[in-house]
Structures are given as structure tokens and as C-alpha cells.
Amino acid sequence: MAEGKLLIHIEDVTKIYNPGKPDEIRALSGASLNIGGGEVIVLKGPSGSGKTTMLSLIGCMSRPTSGKIVVEGRDVAKLPEHFLTNIRRKTFGFIFQQFNLIRNVSVIENVLLPLYPLKTGLSEMRERGEKVLGDLGIREKWHLKVNRLSGGEQQRVAIARALINEPDVIIADEPTAHLDRQLSLDLLKILEDLNREGKTVVIATHDPIVYDHPFVKRIVEMRDGRIQGVTVK
Amino acid sequence: MIKHRFFIGVTLLEVIILSIFFFYSLASVQTRSRDEMPAKRQLVKLLELTDLAIWTEARYTRHPSQADLFTPFQEFPSSLEHFPAGSIIAPLKSAESTTMIFGR
Amino acid sequence: MIRHLKILEYALSSLVRRKFKNLSIIVVYTLTISVLASILFLTHSLKLEASNILLEAPDVIVQKISAGRHDLIPAEYITKIRDIPGVGTAKPRYWGYYYDALTHSNYTLLGSDSNLTGLSLLKGSMPSDSGQCAIGKGVSDVRLTGIGREMILVDSKNTGVVFTIVGVFSSESSLLTNDLVILEKEDLIKFFGLKAGSATDIAVKVHNENEVQTVAGKIKQLLPDTRPITKSEIIRTYDTVFNWRSGMMLTIFSSALIAFCILAWDKATGISAEEKQEIGILKAIGWDTGDILVLKFWEGIVVSLTSFLLGIIAAFIHVFFLGATILAPVIKGWSVLFPDFRFVPYIDLYQIFVMGFLTIAPYIASTVIPSWKASVTDPENVMRG
Ligand SMILES: Nc1ncnc2c1ncn2[C@@H]1O[C@H](COP(=O)(O)OP(=O)(O)O)[C@@H](O)[C@H]1O
Ligand SMILES: [Mg+2]
């Protein structure tokens, strides 16, 4: 499905942390990448190679130091925060490496978190939450505090939260880092299903289970903040 | 998902209680000024009272309006107050119209 | 609207998470507010009561001052004062203090004319004959005595004098009469051994309300060794009850302020790594800086508004239904005779609003401002944990 319409266009992007200071770090230099709708793309590379940085730029979590990132036809680098938030809300669902759930809050509330600032009514929110949890097979846990769940279940809560605002793009940063082999395969199954529904999936990983999986169509190899090469399967 | 209703409910309840208190106080002030005030004023008038009988520990706390400034401080105007009530009410600072006659 | 309700919903979930901490904040905060509000209620009620009752106080009281102290006033001053134009009546007052070694309490002894009748707050009658007395509720309680019984007081010659109690003031009048012992005027003069032809002070009635100040000035001019005290001064005295500068207020307010500062400091500095992380997560999943500030605003409102309302309710009950039982021992100081308070619930809404503003606003500020810094940074950091 790599031939779907262009969703994200990254052109010669550089990201420098702490510019001009002694601890200046060039996390990304001159990276260019196009992501089409419905694609499954993996950023592969050793730790520190700039994968997370790349994901945060794609997901409008931060702005590039130089270069151009076009999401939905708009240059992200120049938009004010409010618009970035808006794009993030509508377009992206994030699955973080450390699940980043809010401790001591129930499963359902964690899942619905992205909807609180929106106009969606409470009952509709509730319905959507239960549906997503049902799809992921953890519906009966909705009232538990998230820290009572196992790692795999927490991962599912995180996925449910990423899906709740029905995003076009799922961004997952090292999603298998805290999972065993079986759970990793389950997760990939979920991502595969989501992709089949038409969602674009962008994964950063250095786990062979992920990048060797048949549903991954394109592998972007990264090293020292540069894109080394692209493999299309 | 009903925590906010609970909170709003509790807050409304508190506000209602306060409103009831407020209207109670209005009514109570009215009835009590009608029922009790004349008798109290009569006492003040007939007994020629000048002060409230709250603090009976010292002259200047029993009759703060009658105390001269020296009383609370005895002979030394900046000596430390040693009656607790003295920190609740200060003796009268009178604004007398004084005429001074200078003689040689 | 729906957005605010939902953010409120999450704010509550978020507060419930730190149940213990937030409950203790609410408890401490409620206590502080109820103490402050109790004092304000009590003071306001006392002030209004005083100014309402004392409206009937003598227009001018004339004291003689001798060597900086209150002294007995010679009777011939009365005639001089009567001659001042505008003066209606000028009558001597006879009164003094009595320390009762038996009960360690102080009484105020007051001499009265024997023809006083029709006092509705007196059970029994006023002394109409030598050897009789009427006493306040406090005195009758502390002496465990009542109408028809006898009371022995030690006079200036150190001899015990027996008085028959013919009247006791009702408790409704305690605020005025609690420590009074009323004797016949001649009895009182004899009891204290007052010099013949002298009185404690002189009560002056002025024909025209507006001339009181002028008359007082004239008295001072005519009799330079006196000190005229006008009615408005008497009433004004009670404005200083619990005024802001007095020690008690200072202590209470400074401790409340310190408690508050500690709280604010704790919040301002203590926005913990966990809280920062949470703000980051919220931003990452699509919350705006504004949304987060709204969240913090509601968190602040929930805690401070609840505490404020509960504190005011508690203070109202405490002062107006329970007679300020908790505060009374503090106010009482070293007084042995102390009236039961039956405060009239005068309420000053303005005072309550000011207090609400002064307690709610800073708390919200101390909740919102520290989070503001955390919420304007890019959410990207949460991706690295
Ligand atoms: N906020 C930051 N400040 C300074 N340096 C950073 C920051 N975030 C990441 N880096 C650095 O940028 C480089 C790329 O990091 P990252 O994108 O997290 O790599 P990866 O996800 O591939 O492990 C690393 O050297 C990292 O130390
Ligand atoms: Mg990483």
C-alpha cells in the first residue's frame, strides 16, 4: 500500500538539541523521507541513532531545527503550538516505549484521556472506550487501576488510548521492548489488523521480531542521525 | 464518570446550606433586634452603662472605653501587655478637643 | 461547557489519586478558614451588637484625671457642668471594682437610684433599700447563689457586709451585666468609703445630639483636669475589638499566612517529576497547554472552594449555634467571669466575599502557575521517559 497518497513529507530535516551550548547534540542530520497513507514503515537502528527523534518530529511533538516537515499539506515547522496539538489529536496515535499511562487512574480513564479536552459527550466517550477495549480483549478490566495490570495488558491500554481518537497514523516507539516473544507477536498482530483497516503504522525498533515480520513493507535504516538506506520488501 | 456530578452536587449543597444560614441570620437579626434590643438598651440607659462585660480581668479590659491610656501600660507606656484580652481590644484613643493655656 | 465538565471530571480523578495528601490539605485549609471566619463573624457580631446597644449610653462621661490617673470627681463639678449651655442633665455615677478573694473573680459594683423599676431583663427587683443587692448571672453562678440568699462582701474597712440578693439579671443580658453587683447608692458610697461630696464620674445628657462634641470641648475648657468621653468615642472603642494590629489577630493571621505560604511553597517548588511526566503525557496525547491549565485550575477550585465553603459553614455553626465554644477560652484570657455568648448572627457578605477571594485566588495561582512552566515545554521528552 506504499503507493497510497502522500501523508507525511520530510525533507532534509536536522534536529539539534541544545544548539550553541557545549552539550550540543546533532540527533538528526539531513534526513528525508516520504510516508504514504496505509503504509507500514519501520525505523531500524541501534540505540541513539535518532529513531525516537524522528518519530517525535513525524508526530508533531517537536519542531525540526531546520528542514521541512509537511503533514496534511501544512509545514509543521512554522505552525504555532495550538495547531500542532490539533494535528496531533486528529492524525496520530502514540504508543510509547514505556507505556506512559497515568498511574492510579482506571483503565477506562486512561484510554479516554485524549478525549477529555474535546467536545465529545461523556456517554459517547464511554461507548467508544468500551468498544476499543473490547476490540483489544481487555474490556472487563476497564475499572482497574492501570498499575494493577500486567505488562502486556498495560501495552493494550496504551494501544487503546492511541486508537481512541481514531487516528490515521499509529506511531510506536520500541513497542516490543518490554514484551516477551509471544506478547510481541500478539502486538504485531494487532498492528497488522490496524494496518488492514487502513491505518498507517510507523514503528521504531531494533527488534528483529518486528522488522522481520512479513507485514512490514519498508525498513528505514538509521545510524548516527542519518538515514543509511531504505529496504522495500 | 460521575465524579463531577458528585462534586457539583456537594458544592451546591454547601451553597444551599450557606444560603439557608444567610436567610436564617437575616431573620434572626430581625427578630432578635425586635425582641431583645429594647430591653438591652433600657438596661444601658437606666444603669448608665458604658461597656460590655466581657473581660473582667483588669480595669481597662472591663471598661475599655473608660480607661486612660496609662492604665494598660501602668506607669511605663511601652511595657509589655500582660493580659491576653488586651491583645483583643485596645483602650480608647480619645480624640479630645484640647485647649492649652500657656502661662509663664 | 462540556469540555470544562469533562476536564473537571479528570481533575477529580487526578485528585482522588492522591487521596490522603489532598484530604489533609482540605482539612488543614478548612480549619484555617473556619478559625479566621469564626473570628470575623464573632468580631462583626460583637461590634454591631455593641454599637447598637451602647447607643443609649450617656452622651458624655466626665472623669477627673489626677496625675495621669482616673480620680474621684468633686460634686461641685456637676453644677459647673449643668451651667454649660446645651447640657440637659448631669448626674454623678458611683461605681468601682471589687475583687472577690473567695472565687478569685472581679465584680463591678454599681450604685443605683432606689427608684429604678421595670427592667425587663431582671428577675426580682433592683435594690430599693439599704442592705439589698441585685447581681449579674455570672456572679450568681460563681457564688452559687440566687434571689433571697445573702451575699457577704468585704468593705473598705475590711469588714464583711451582708447584702440580701433581691434580683438576678437574666442570662440574655450577660453581655452587659455578667459581673455586676448593684447596690443602693448610699450603700455603695459607704461600702467603698468614698469621700463625701465626690463621685466616680459624671454622666452628662446633652439636649442636642449634634452638640455633644462641643459640650465635651467646653467641659474640657472649663474643667481642665477632667476628661470628657463622648458616646461616639465609647462606641468607637468597640471598633478596635480584634482589630488588625492587635496581638491576637496578628498571631492568628501570621500563623495562617505562614501555613498558607508553606502550602504554596510546597506546591510551587514541589511540582514533582511525576507531575511533570503526567503533564508531558497529557500534552503528547493531544492536550493543549490551555487544557492543562484548565485542569490545574479545576484541581485548585475543587480543593479551595470546598475548603472555603466547609470552613465558612463550620465557622457559622461554631459562632452562631454553639456560641463560639472553641474560641471562647482563647478570648476569655484570664477573666474568671465570662459571659456565655449568644451572638446575633450579623453577616457581612462583603467580608465573606473578600475572604473567599483572598483564600481561593492564591491557592489557584499556586496550583496553576507552577504547572504552566511544565506545560509549555515540548511534550517530546515523554518519549524518552
Ligand atoms: N532532549 C535531548 N537533549 C539532548 N540530547 C538528546 C535529547 N533527546 C535525545 N538526545 C540525543 O539525541 C540522540 C538521538 O536520540 P534518540 O532519538 O532517542 O535515539 P534512539 O531513539 O534511536 O535511541 C542521542 O544521542 C540522544 O542522547
Ligand atoms: Mg528511542
Short mmCIF file of N, CA, C and O and ligand atoms in Angstrom, two decimals, chain A residues 46-53 55 97 173-174 204 206, chain C residues 383-384, ligand 2:
data_model
loop_
_atom_site.label_atom_id
_atom_site.label_comp_id
_atom_site.label_asym_id
_atom_site.label_seq_id
_atom_site.Cartn_x
_atom_site.Cartn_y
_atom_site.Cartn_z
N PRO A 46 20.49 1.17 15.85
CA PRO A 46 20.92 0.99 17.24
C PRO A 46 20.44 2.15 18.11
O PRO A 46 20.01 3.17 17.61
N SER A 47 20.57 1.93 19.38
CA SER A 47 20.17 2.96 20.33
C SER A 47 20.98 4.24 20.09
O SER A 47 22.18 4.19 19.85
N GLY A 48 20.32 5.36 20.13
CA GLY A 48 21.00 6.63 19.93
C GLY A 48 21.10 7.04 18.48
O GLY A 48 21.69 8.07 18.16
N SER A 49 20.51 6.27 17.60
CA SER A 49 20.66 6.58 16.18
C SER A 49 19.67 7.64 15.71
O SER A 49 19.72 8.06 14.56
N GLY A 50 18.75 8.05 16.57
CA GLY A 50 17.85 9.14 16.20
C GLY A 50 16.44 8.70 15.87
O GLY A 50 15.65 9.48 15.34
N LYS A 51 16.10 7.45 16.19
CA LYS A 51 14.77 6.94 15.85
C LYS A 51 13.67 7.70 16.59
O LYS A 51 12.70 8.18 15.98
N THR A 52 13.86 7.82 17.89
CA THR A 52 12.83 8.50 18.68
C THR A 52 12.69 9.95 18.23
O THR A 52 11.58 10.48 18.12
N THR A 53 13.81 10.57 17.96
CA THR A 53 13.79 11.95 17.49
C THR A 53 12.96 12.06 16.21
O THR A 53 12.12 12.95 16.06
N LEU A 55 10.62 10.01 15.19
CA LEU A 55 9.20 9.79 15.48
C LEU A 55 8.56 11.04 16.07
O LEU A 55 7.44 11.40 15.73
N GLN A 97 7.36 3.80 24.34
CA GLN A 97 8.20 2.70 24.77
C GLN A 97 7.88 2.31 26.21
O GLN A 97 7.57 1.16 26.50
N ASP A 173 6.97 3.56 19.43
CA ASP A 173 8.41 3.64 19.69
C ASP A 173 8.84 2.41 20.49
O ASP A 173 8.45 2.25 21.63
N GLU A 174 9.66 1.55 19.88
CA GLU A 174 10.13 0.33 20.51
C GLU A 174 9.00 -0.39 21.27
O GLU A 174 9.12 -0.64 22.47
N ALA A 204 9.43 2.44 15.45
CA ALA A 204 10.88 2.49 15.63
C ALA A 204 11.27 1.28 16.45
O ALA A 204 10.62 0.97 17.45
N HIS A 206 14.68 -1.92 17.27
CA HIS A 206 15.85 -2.66 16.81
C HIS A 206 15.64 -4.14 17.10
O HIS A 206 16.56 -4.90 17.29
N MET C 383 8.68 10.91 25.41
CA MET C 383 9.01 9.78 24.55
C MET C 383 10.27 9.09 25.03
O MET C 383 10.54 7.97 24.66
N ARG C 384 11.04 9.80 25.84
CA ARG C 384 12.28 9.19 26.32
C ARG C 384 12.19 8.79 27.79
O ARG C 384 13.12 8.27 28.35
MG MG D 2 14.48 5.67 21.38
#
